[in-house]
Coordinates of C-alpha atoms in Angstrom, one line a residue:
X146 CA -5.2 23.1 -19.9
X147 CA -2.3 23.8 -22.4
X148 CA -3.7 26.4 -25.0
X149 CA -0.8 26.9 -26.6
X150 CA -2.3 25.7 -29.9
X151 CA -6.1 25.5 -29.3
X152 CA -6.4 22.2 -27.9
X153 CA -6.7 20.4 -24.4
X154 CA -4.0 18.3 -23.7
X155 CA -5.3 17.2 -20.8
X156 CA -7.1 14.6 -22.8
X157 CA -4.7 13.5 -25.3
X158 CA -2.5 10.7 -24.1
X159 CA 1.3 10.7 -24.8
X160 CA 3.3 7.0 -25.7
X161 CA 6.7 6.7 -26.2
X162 CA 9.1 3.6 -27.2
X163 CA 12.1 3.9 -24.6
X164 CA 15.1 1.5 -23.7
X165 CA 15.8 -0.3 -20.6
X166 CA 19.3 -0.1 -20.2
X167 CA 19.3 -3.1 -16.9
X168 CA 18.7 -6.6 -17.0
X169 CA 17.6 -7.8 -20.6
X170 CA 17.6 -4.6 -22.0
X171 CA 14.2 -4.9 -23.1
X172 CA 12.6 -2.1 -25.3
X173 CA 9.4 -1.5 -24.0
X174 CA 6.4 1.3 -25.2
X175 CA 5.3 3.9 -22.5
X176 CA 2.0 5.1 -22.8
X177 CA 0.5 7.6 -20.4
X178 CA -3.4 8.1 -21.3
X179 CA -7.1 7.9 -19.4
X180 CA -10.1 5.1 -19.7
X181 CA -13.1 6.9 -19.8
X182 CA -15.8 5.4 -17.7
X183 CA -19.5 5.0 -17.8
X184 CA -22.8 4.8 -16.3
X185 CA -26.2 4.2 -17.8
X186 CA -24.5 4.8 -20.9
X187 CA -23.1 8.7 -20.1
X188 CA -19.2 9.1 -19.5
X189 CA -18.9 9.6 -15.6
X190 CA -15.3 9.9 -15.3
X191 CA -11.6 9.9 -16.7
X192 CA -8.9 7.1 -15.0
X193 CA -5.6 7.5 -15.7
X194 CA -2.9 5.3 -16.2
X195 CA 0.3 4.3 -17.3
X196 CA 1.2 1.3 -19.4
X197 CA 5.1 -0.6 -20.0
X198 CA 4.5 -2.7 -22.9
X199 CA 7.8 -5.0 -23.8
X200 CA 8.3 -4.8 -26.8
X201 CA 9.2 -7.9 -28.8
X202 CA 10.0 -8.8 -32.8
X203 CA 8.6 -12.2 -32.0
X204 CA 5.3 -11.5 -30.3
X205 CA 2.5 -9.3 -31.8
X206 CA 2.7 -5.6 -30.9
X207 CA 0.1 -5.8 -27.5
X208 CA 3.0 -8.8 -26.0
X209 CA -0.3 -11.1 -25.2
X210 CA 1.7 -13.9 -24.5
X211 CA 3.6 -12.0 -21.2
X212 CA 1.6 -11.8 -18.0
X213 CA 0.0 -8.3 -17.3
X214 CA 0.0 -6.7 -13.9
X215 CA -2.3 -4.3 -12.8
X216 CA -1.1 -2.1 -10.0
X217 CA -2.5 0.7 -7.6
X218 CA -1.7 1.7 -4.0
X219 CA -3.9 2.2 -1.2
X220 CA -4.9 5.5 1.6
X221 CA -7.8 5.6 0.3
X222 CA -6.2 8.3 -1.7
X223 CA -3.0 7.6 -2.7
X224 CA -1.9 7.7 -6.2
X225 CA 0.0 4.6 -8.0
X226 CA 3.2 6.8 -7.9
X227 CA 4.5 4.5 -4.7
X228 CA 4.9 0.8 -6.7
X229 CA 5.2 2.7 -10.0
X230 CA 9.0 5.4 -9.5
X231 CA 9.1 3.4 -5.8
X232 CA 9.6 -0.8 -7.1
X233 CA 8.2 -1.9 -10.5
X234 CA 8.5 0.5 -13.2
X235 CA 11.6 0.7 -15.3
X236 CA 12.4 4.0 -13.8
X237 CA 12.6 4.5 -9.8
X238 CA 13.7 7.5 -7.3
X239 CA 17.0 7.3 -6.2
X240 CA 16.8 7.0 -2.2
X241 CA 19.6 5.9 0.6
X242 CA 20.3 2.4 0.4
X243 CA 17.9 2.4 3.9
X244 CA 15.5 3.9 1.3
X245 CA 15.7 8.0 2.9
X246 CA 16.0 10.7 0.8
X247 CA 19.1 11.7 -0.2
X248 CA 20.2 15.6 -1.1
X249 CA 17.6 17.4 -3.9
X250 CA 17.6 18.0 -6.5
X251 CA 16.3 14.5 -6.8
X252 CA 16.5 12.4 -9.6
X253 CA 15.1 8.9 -11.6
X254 CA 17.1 6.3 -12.4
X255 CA 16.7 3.3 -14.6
X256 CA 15.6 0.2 -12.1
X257 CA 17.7 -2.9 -12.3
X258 CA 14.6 -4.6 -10.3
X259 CA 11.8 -3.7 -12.3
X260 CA 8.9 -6.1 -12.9
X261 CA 9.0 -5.4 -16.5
X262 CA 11.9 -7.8 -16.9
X263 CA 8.7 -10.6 -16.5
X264 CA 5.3 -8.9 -16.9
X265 CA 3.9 -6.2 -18.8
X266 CA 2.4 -3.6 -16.2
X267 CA -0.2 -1.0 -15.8
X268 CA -0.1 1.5 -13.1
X269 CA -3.7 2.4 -12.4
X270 CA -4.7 6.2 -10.0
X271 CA -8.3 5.8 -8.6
X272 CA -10.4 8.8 -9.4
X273 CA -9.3 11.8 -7.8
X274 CA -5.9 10.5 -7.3
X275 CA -3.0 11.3 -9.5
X276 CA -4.7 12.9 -13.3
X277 CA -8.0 10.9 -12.3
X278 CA -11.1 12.8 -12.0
X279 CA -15.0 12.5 -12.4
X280 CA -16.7 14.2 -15.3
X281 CA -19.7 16.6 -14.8
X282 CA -22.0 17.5 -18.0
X283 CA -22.5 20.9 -18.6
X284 CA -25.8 22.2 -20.6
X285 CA -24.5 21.2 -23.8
X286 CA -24.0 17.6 -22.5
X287 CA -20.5 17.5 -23.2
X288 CA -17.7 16.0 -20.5
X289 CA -16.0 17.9 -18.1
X290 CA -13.7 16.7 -15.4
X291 CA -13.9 18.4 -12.1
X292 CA -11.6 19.2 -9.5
X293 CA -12.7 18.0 -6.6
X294 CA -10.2 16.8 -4.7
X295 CA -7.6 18.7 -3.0
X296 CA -4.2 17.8 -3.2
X297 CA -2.2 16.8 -0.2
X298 CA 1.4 15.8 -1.8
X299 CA 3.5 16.2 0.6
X300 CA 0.8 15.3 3.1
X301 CA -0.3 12.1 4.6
X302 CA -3.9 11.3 3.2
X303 CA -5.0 10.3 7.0
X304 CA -4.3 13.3 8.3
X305 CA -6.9 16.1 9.5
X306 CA -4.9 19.4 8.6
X307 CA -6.4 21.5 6.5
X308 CA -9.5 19.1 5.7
X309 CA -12.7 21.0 3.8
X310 CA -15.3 20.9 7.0
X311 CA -17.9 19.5 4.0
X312 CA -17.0 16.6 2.7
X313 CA -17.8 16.1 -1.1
X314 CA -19.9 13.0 -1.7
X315 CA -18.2 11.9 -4.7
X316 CA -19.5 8.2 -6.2
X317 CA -16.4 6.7 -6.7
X318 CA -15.3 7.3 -3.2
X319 CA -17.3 4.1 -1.9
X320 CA -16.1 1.5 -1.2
X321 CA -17.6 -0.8 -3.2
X322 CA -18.1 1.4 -6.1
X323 CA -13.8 2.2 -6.3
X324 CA -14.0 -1.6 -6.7
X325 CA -16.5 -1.5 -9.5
X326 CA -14.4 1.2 -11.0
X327 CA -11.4 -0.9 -11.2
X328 CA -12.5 -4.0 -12.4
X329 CA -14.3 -1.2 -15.5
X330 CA -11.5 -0.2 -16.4
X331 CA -9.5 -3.6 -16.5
X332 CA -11.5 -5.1 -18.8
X333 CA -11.5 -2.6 -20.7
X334 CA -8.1 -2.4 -20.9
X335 CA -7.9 -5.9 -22.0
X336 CA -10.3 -5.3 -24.2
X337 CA -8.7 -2.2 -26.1
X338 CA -5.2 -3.9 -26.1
X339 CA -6.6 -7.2 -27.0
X340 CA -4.9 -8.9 -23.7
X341 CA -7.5 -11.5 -22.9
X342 CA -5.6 -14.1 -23.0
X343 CA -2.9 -12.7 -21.2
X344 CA -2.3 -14.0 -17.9
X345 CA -3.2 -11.3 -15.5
X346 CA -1.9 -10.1 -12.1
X347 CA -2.5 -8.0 -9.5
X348 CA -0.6 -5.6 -7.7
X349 CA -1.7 -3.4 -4.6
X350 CA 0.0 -1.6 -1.5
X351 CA -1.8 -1.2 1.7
X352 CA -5.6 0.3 1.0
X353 CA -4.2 -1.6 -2.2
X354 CA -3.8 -4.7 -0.9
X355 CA -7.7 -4.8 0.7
X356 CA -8.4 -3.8 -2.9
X357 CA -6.7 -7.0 -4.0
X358 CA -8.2 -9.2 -1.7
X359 CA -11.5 -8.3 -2.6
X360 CA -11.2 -7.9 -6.3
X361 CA -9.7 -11.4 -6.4
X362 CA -13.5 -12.8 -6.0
X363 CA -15.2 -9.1 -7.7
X364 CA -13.4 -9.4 -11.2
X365 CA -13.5 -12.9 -11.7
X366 CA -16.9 -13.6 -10.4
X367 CA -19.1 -10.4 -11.6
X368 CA -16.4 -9.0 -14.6
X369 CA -15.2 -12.3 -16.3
X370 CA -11.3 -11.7 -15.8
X371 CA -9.4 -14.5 -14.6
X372 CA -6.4 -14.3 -12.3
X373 CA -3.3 -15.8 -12.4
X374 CA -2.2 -14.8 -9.4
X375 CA -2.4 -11.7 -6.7
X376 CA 0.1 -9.8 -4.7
X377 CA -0.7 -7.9 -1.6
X378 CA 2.1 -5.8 -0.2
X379 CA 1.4 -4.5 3.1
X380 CA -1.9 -4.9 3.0
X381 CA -4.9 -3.8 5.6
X382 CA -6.9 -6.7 4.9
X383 CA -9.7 -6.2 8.1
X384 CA -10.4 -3.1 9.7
X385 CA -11.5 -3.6 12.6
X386 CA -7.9 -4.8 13.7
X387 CA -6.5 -1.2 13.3
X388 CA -8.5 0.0 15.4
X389 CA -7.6 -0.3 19.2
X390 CA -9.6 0.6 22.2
X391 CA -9.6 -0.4 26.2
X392 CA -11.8 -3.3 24.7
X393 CA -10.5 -5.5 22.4
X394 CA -7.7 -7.3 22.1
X395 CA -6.6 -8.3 19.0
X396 CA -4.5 -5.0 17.5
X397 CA -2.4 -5.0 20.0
X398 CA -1.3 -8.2 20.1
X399 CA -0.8 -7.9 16.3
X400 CA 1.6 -4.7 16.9
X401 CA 3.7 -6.2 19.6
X402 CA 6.0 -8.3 17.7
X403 CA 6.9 -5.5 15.8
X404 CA 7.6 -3.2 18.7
X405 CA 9.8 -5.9 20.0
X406 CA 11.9 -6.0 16.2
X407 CA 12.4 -2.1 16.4
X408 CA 13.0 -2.3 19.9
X409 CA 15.8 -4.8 19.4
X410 CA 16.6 -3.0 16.4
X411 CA 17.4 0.3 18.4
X412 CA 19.6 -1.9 21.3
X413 CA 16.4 -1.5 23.4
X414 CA 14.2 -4.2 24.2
X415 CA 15.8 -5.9 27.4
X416 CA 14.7 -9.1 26.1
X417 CA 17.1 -9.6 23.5
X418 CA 19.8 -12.3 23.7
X419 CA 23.4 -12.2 23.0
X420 CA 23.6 -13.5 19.4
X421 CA 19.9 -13.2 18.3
X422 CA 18.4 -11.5 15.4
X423 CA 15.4 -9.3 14.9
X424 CA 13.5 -12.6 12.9
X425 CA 14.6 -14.2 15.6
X426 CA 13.3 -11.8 18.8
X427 CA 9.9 -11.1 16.7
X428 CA 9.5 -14.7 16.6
X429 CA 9.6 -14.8 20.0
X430 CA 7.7 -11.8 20.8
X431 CA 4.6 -13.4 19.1
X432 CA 4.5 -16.3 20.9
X433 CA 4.8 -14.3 23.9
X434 CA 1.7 -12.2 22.4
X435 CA -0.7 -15.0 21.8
X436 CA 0.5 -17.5 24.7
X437 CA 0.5 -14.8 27.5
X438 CA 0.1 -11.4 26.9
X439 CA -3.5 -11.8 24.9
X440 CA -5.1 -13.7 28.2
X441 CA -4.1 -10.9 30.2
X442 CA -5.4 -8.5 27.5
X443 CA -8.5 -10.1 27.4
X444 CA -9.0 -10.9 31.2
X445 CA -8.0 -7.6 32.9
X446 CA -8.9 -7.7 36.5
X447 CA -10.3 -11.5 36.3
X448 CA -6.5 -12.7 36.2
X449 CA -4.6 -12.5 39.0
X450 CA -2.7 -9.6 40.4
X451 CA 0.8 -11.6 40.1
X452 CA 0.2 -12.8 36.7
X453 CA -0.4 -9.6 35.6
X454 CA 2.9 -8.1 36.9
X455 CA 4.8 -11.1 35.6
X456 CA 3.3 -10.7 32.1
X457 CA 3.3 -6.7 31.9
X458 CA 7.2 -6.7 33.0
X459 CA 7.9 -8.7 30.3
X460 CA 5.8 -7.4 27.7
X461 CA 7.9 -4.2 28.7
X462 CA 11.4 -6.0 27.9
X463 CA 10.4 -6.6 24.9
X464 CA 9.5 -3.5 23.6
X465 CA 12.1 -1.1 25.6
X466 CA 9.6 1.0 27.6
X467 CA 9.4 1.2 31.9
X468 CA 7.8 -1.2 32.8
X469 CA 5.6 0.8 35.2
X470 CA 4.6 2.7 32.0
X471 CA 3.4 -0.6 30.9
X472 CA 1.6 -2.3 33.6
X473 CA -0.3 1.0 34.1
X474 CA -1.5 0.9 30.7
X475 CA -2.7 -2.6 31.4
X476 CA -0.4 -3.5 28.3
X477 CA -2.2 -1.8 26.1
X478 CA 0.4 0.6 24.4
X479 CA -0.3 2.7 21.6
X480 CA 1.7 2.8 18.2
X481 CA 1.6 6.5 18.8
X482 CA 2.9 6.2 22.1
X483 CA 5.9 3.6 21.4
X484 CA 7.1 5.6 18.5
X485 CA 7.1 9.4 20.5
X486 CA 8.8 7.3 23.9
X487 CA 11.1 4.8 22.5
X488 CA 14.0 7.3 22.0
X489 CA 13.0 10.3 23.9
X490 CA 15.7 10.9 25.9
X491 CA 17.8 11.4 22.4
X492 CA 14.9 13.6 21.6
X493 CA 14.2 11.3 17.9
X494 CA 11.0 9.4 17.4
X495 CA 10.5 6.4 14.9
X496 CA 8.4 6.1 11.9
X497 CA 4.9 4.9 11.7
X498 CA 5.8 3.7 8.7
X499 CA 8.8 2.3 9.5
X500 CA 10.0 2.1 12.9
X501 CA 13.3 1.7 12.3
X502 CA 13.9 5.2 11.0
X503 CA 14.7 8.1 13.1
X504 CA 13.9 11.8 13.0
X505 CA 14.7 14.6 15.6
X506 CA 11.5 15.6 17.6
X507 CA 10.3 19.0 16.7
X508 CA 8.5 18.8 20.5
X509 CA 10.5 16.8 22.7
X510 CA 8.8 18.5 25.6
X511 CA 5.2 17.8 24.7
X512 CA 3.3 14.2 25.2
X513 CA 1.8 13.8 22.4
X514 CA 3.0 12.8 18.9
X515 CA 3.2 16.1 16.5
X516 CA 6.2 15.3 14.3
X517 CA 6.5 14.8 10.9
X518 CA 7.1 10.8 9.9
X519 CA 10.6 9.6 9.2
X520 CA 9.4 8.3 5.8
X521 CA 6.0 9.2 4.8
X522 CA 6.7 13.0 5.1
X523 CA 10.1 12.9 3.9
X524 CA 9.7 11.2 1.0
X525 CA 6.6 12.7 -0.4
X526 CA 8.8 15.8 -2.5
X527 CA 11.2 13.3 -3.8
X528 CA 7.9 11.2 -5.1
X529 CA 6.6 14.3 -6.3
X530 CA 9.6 15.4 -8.4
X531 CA 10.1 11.8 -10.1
X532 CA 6.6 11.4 -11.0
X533 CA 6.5 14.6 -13.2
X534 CA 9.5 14.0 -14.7
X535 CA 8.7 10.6 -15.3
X536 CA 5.4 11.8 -16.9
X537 CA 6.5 15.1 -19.0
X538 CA 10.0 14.5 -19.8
X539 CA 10.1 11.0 -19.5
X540 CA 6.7 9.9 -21.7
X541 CA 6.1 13.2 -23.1
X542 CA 2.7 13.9 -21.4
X543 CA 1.7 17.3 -21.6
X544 CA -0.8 19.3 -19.3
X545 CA -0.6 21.7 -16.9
X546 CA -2.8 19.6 -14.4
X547 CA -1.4 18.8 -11.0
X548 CA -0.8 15.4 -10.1
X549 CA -2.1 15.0 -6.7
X550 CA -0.1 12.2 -5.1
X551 CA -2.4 11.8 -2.0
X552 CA -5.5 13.3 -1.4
X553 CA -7.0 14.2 2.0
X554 CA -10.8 14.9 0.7
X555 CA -10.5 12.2 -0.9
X556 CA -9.6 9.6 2.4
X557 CA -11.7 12.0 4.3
X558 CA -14.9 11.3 2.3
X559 CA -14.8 7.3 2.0
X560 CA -17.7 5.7 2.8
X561 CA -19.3 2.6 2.4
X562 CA -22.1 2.6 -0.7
X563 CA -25.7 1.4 1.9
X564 CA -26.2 2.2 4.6
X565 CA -25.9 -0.7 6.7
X566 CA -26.9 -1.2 10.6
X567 CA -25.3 0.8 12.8
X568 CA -24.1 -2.5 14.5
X569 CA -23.0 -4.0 11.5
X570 CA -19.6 -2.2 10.8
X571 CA -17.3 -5.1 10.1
X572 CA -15.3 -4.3 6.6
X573 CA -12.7 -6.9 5.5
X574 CA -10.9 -8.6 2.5
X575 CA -9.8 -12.2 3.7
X576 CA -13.2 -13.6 3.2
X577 CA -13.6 -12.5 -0.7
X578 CA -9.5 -13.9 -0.7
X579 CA -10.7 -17.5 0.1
X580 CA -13.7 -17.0 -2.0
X581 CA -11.6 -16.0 -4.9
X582 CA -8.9 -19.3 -4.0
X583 CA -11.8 -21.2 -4.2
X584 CA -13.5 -20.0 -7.5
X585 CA -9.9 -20.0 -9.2
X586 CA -7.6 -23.2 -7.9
X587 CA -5.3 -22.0 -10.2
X588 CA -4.3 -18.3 -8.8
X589 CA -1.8 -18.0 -6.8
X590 CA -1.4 -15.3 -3.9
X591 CA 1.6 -13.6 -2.4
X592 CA 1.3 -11.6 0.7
X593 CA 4.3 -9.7 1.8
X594 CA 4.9 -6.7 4.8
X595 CA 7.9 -5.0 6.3
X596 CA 8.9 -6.0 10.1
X597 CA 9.1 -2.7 10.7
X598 CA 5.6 -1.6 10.1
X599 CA 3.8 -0.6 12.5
X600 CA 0.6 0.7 10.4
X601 CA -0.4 -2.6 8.7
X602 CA 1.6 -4.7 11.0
X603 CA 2.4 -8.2 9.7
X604 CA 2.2 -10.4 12.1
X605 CA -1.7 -9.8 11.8
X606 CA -1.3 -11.6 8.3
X607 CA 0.4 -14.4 10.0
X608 CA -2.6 -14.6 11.6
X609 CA -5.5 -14.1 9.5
X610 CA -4.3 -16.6 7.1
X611 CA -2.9 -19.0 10.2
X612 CA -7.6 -19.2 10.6
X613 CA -8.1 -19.3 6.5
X614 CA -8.9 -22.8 7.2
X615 CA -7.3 -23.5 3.3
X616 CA -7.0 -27.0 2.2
X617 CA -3.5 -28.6 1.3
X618 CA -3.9 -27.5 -2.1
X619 CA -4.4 -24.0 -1.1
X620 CA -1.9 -23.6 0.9
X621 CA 0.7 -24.0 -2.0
X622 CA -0.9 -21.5 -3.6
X623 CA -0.3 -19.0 -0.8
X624 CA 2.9 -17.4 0.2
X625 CA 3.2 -15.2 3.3
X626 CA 7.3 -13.6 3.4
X627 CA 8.6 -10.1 5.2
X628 CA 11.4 -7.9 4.3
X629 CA 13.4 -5.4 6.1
X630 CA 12.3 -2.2 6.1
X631 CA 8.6 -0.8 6.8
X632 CA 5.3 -0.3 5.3
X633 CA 7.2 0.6 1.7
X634 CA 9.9 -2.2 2.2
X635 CA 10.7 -2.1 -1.2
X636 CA 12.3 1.2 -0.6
X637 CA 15.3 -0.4 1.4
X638 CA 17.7 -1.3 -1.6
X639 CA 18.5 -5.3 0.1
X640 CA 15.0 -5.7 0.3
X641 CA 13.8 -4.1 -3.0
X642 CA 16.4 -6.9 -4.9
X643 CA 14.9 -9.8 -2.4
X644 CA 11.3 -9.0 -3.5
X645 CA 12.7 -8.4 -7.4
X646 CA 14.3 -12.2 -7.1
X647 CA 11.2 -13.8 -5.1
X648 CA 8.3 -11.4 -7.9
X649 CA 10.5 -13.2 -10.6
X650 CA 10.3 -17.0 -9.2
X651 CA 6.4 -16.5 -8.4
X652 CA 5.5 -15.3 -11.9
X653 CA 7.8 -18.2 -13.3
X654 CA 7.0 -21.3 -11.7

C-alpha cells in the first residue's frame, strides 16, 4: 500500500493517453485498473487488467466500432505479461532477433507489430497472477485482497522448488470456475465500456489457448457474448496427450516431428537430405510417425523382431540420437531426455520451450535434466523489468504491490471444481471448439505453434483438428499455421512480423 497521502493505491486505477509512434501512429488511451468480482452478491475478488483503446476523432470515445481482443496466457499461473510486452501491445521487450535476451539493463520499445494497429485490446491476469487477487471480508464486512499466492518470477510455474507442502484451496483455482471468472469479467467489461457491439476476440497462449477453446462454447452459450473469432497460440488443448507413459502412444508420436526439426536444425538428425528444409524434414518425420513408428508404439512385442529394428533405426535418424539408445527405449524417448542428449558431447542442452536454443549444461556429468531453460528462465528478468516499467512509468500505476509474473501455488493448487470418478480423468478443449463452431458459423478460429516446441508440440494440432470431423463450411473458418521459433514464437523477430501480417489479414477479411 502507498501511504504516502492516506490512501491505497492499490485500488485506484491509473489511464493515460500515449502515442504510437509505428505504423499509423494511432493515439490510443492506456488504462491499468481491476474488475471487481462477485458471488451471491458479495465482492469475492479484484482482476486486473490493462486496456489500449485507439483513440479516434471520428468514433465515440469507447472505439465500438473496432474489434476488441481479450487476451491472457496460460501455466495455469502465468500472468498476461507474455502476449502483452512479448507480441500485441504497443510496447514490447527488446530481445535478439532469435528472441534471447540481450545485455541488462533491459529496456521497452515501441512495437512496430502490435495488434492495436487493428483491434482494441485487453490484457486480462487470472486471480493470483500479475495484481490479481481474491478478497476476504474482515469483521466489518469490508474487502480485503489476500496474498495468497507466492510469486515465482523468475521461476517456471511447473516447477516443484520451493512449493508450500499445503496447498491453498483457493476458488478461482478450478478449472471450471477460472473459466467462469473470465467470461464475469468480459461482460462486464463490455458492459462498463459500452463495447457490445464491438466485435470481440480472443487471445490465449498455451494454458491460454485450452482457455480459448473452451470459452468459445462458455461465453457465448452461458454469458451471451458473441465471438468473432478466436486465436489459440500454442495451445494445450487435451491433456491427456502430455502426458506419456510405457502405455500409450499418442504423445510421443505427437513430439517426434519436432525432435526431427531441431535435430535437423542442430545438423543432427541423419535423415536429412542435401537441400531439404526443416518444414520439409518435419513433414516427413510425421508421416514416418503415424505410418510406422505409432504401430510399433502400440504393438511392442506383437510386431516382429525385424520390424522393430527397422523402424527404431530410423526413428533414431531422425531425431540424432544412437540408435541402440533408441531401440532400447522401445522408441519411446522422453522430451527430457532428447533435450539433456542431443548436444552432450558440447556439454549444451536445448530448450523445452524451444528446442532450437542452446545453453551450457550446468551438470554435464549427471543423467538427468537440472539446467535452467534456454528461454523460459532466461527471459523471465527481462519480462519482469518491462512489465513494471510498462505499468509505473509507462501508465502511471502506482502501488507497491509485486507483480507476480508466474505463480507456483497457484499451478500447484489447480484442480478440477467435482469430484469426478477416479476413472474419469479425461480434460480437453477441442470438443467445446466444435461446439462453439457450431453454435457461431460465423467465428472464425486461428491456431498457431512454433516447430520448435517441444511442450505443446504442434503437430498434435495437426492432428486433433485432422479428427474434428468439420464440415466444408467449417473448415474455412479454421486456420492451423507454425512459425519458427518455440512455444513463444512470437519472440523470434521473422516470426513476430509473419504473425503481425497473417493477425492483420484474419481480423480484416
Amino acid at each position: 500500500m502507498d501511504k504516502s497521502d492516506g490512501k491505497d493505491y492499490k485500488k485506484k486505477g491509473a489511464v493515460s493517453i500515449q502515442k504510437m509512434n509505428t505504423g499509423s501512429r494511432l493515439d490510443y488511451r492506456a488504462e491499468a485498473d481491476w474488475m471487481i468480482l462477485y458471488k451471491d452478491e458479495k465482492p469475492k475478488a479484484e482482476m486486473f487488467y490493462v486496456g489500449y483503446t485507439a483513440v479516434d476523432e471520428k468514433e465515440d470515445e469507447n472505439g465500438t466500432g473496432r474489434p476488441v481482443t481479450f487476451v491472457f496466457n496460460g501455466g495455469p499461473g502465468a500472468s498476461s505479461v507474455y502476449l502483452h510486452i512479448g507480441a500485441l501491445g504497443p510496447k514490447r521487450v527488446e530481445l535478439t532477433p532469435e528472441g534471447m535476451p540481450q545485455a541488462p539493463p533491459y529496456r521497452l520499445a515501441d512495437n512496430e507489430e502490435t495488434w492495436l494497429e487493428f483491434s482494441d485490446l485487453v490484457f486480462i491476469d487470472p486471480i493470483g497472477t500479475g495484481f490479481s487477487r481474491t478478497m476476504q471480508e474482515d469483521s466489518g464486512g469490508s474487502g480485503k485482497t489476500g496474498d495468497a499466492a507466492k510469486s515465482s518470477t523468475g521461476a517456471d510455474a511447473a516447477g516443484s522448488a520451493g512449493a508450500d507442502k499445503e496447498k491453498p484451496d483457493n476458488e478461482y483455482w478450478k478449472l471450471n470456475r477460472d473459466l467462469e471468472s473470465l467470461s464475469e469479467f468480459i461482460r462486464k467489461y463490455l458492459s462498463k465500456y459500452n463495447r457490445w457491439e464491438s466485435p470481440v476476440y480472443l487471445a490465449g497462449e498455451s494454458y491460454g489457448g485450452f482457455r480459448v477453446g473452451k470459452l468459445v462454447k462458455m461465453l457465448q452459450q452461458d454469458y451471451g457474448v458473441g465471438l468473432s473469432g478466436a486465436v489459440l497460440i500454442s495451445p494445450a488443448l487435451e491433456f491427456d496427450l502430455l502426458n506419456s507413459s510405457d502405455y500409450d502412444v499418442l504423445p510421443w508420436v505427437d513430439t517426434f516431428p519436432t525432435m526431427a526439426g531441431a535435430a535437423a536444425f542442430h545438423g543432427k538428425s541423419r535423415k536429412l537430405k542435401k537441400g531439404e528444409s526443416i518444414a520439409e524434414i518435419r513433414a516427413r518425420a510425421a508421416d514416418f510417425a503415424v505410418n510406422e513408428l505409432l504401430p510399433v508404439l502400440a504393438g511392442g512385442d506383437l510386431i516382429s523382431e525385424s520390424r522393430r529394428v527397422r523402424v527404431l533405426n530410423a526413428a533414431a535418424d531422425f531425431i540424432g540420437l544412437p540408435r541402440e539408445k533408441v531401440r532400447a527405449a522401445g522408441g519411446r524417448i522422453g522430451i527430457e531426455y532428447f533435450v539433456k542428449n542431443m548436444l552432450r558431447a558440447e556439454q549444451r542442452v536445448l530448450g523445452l520451450y524451444d528446442a532450437s536454443s542452446t545453453t551450457a549444461d550446468p551438470y554435464p556429468d549427471r543423467d538427468g535434466f537440472g539446467s535452467p531453460d534456454p528461454t523460459l528462465h532466461q527471459l523471465e528478468r527481462v519480462f519482469a523489468a518491462g512489465i513494471n516499467t510498462q505499468l509505473r512509468a509507462g501508465i502511471g500505476l502506482r502501488t507497491e504491490k509485486d507483480y507476480d509474473l508466474l505463480s507456483e501455488t497457484v499451478n500447484e493448487s489447480w484442480k478440477l471444481d467435482t469430484k469426478q470418478h477416479a476413472l474419469d480423468m479425461k480434460v480437453g478443449a477441442v470438443d467445446d471448439l466444435r461446439y462453439g463452431m457450431s453454435l457461431n458459423p460465423d467465428m472464425k478460429v486461428y491456431i498457431s505453434h512454433g516447430i520448435f516446441d517441444l511442450v505443446t508440440p504442434s503437430f498434435s494440432t495437426d492432428r486433433l483438428t485432422a479428427l474434428m470431423k468439420l464440415t466444408p463450411e467449417q473448415k474455412q473458418n479454421l486456420t492451423v499455421k507454425h512459425y519458427s521459433g518455440g512455444h513463444m514464437y512470437y519472440s523470434w523477430a521473422e516470426s513476430r512480423k509473419s504473425f503481425f501480417e497473417d493477425m492483420r489479414a484474419f481480423y480484416w477479411t
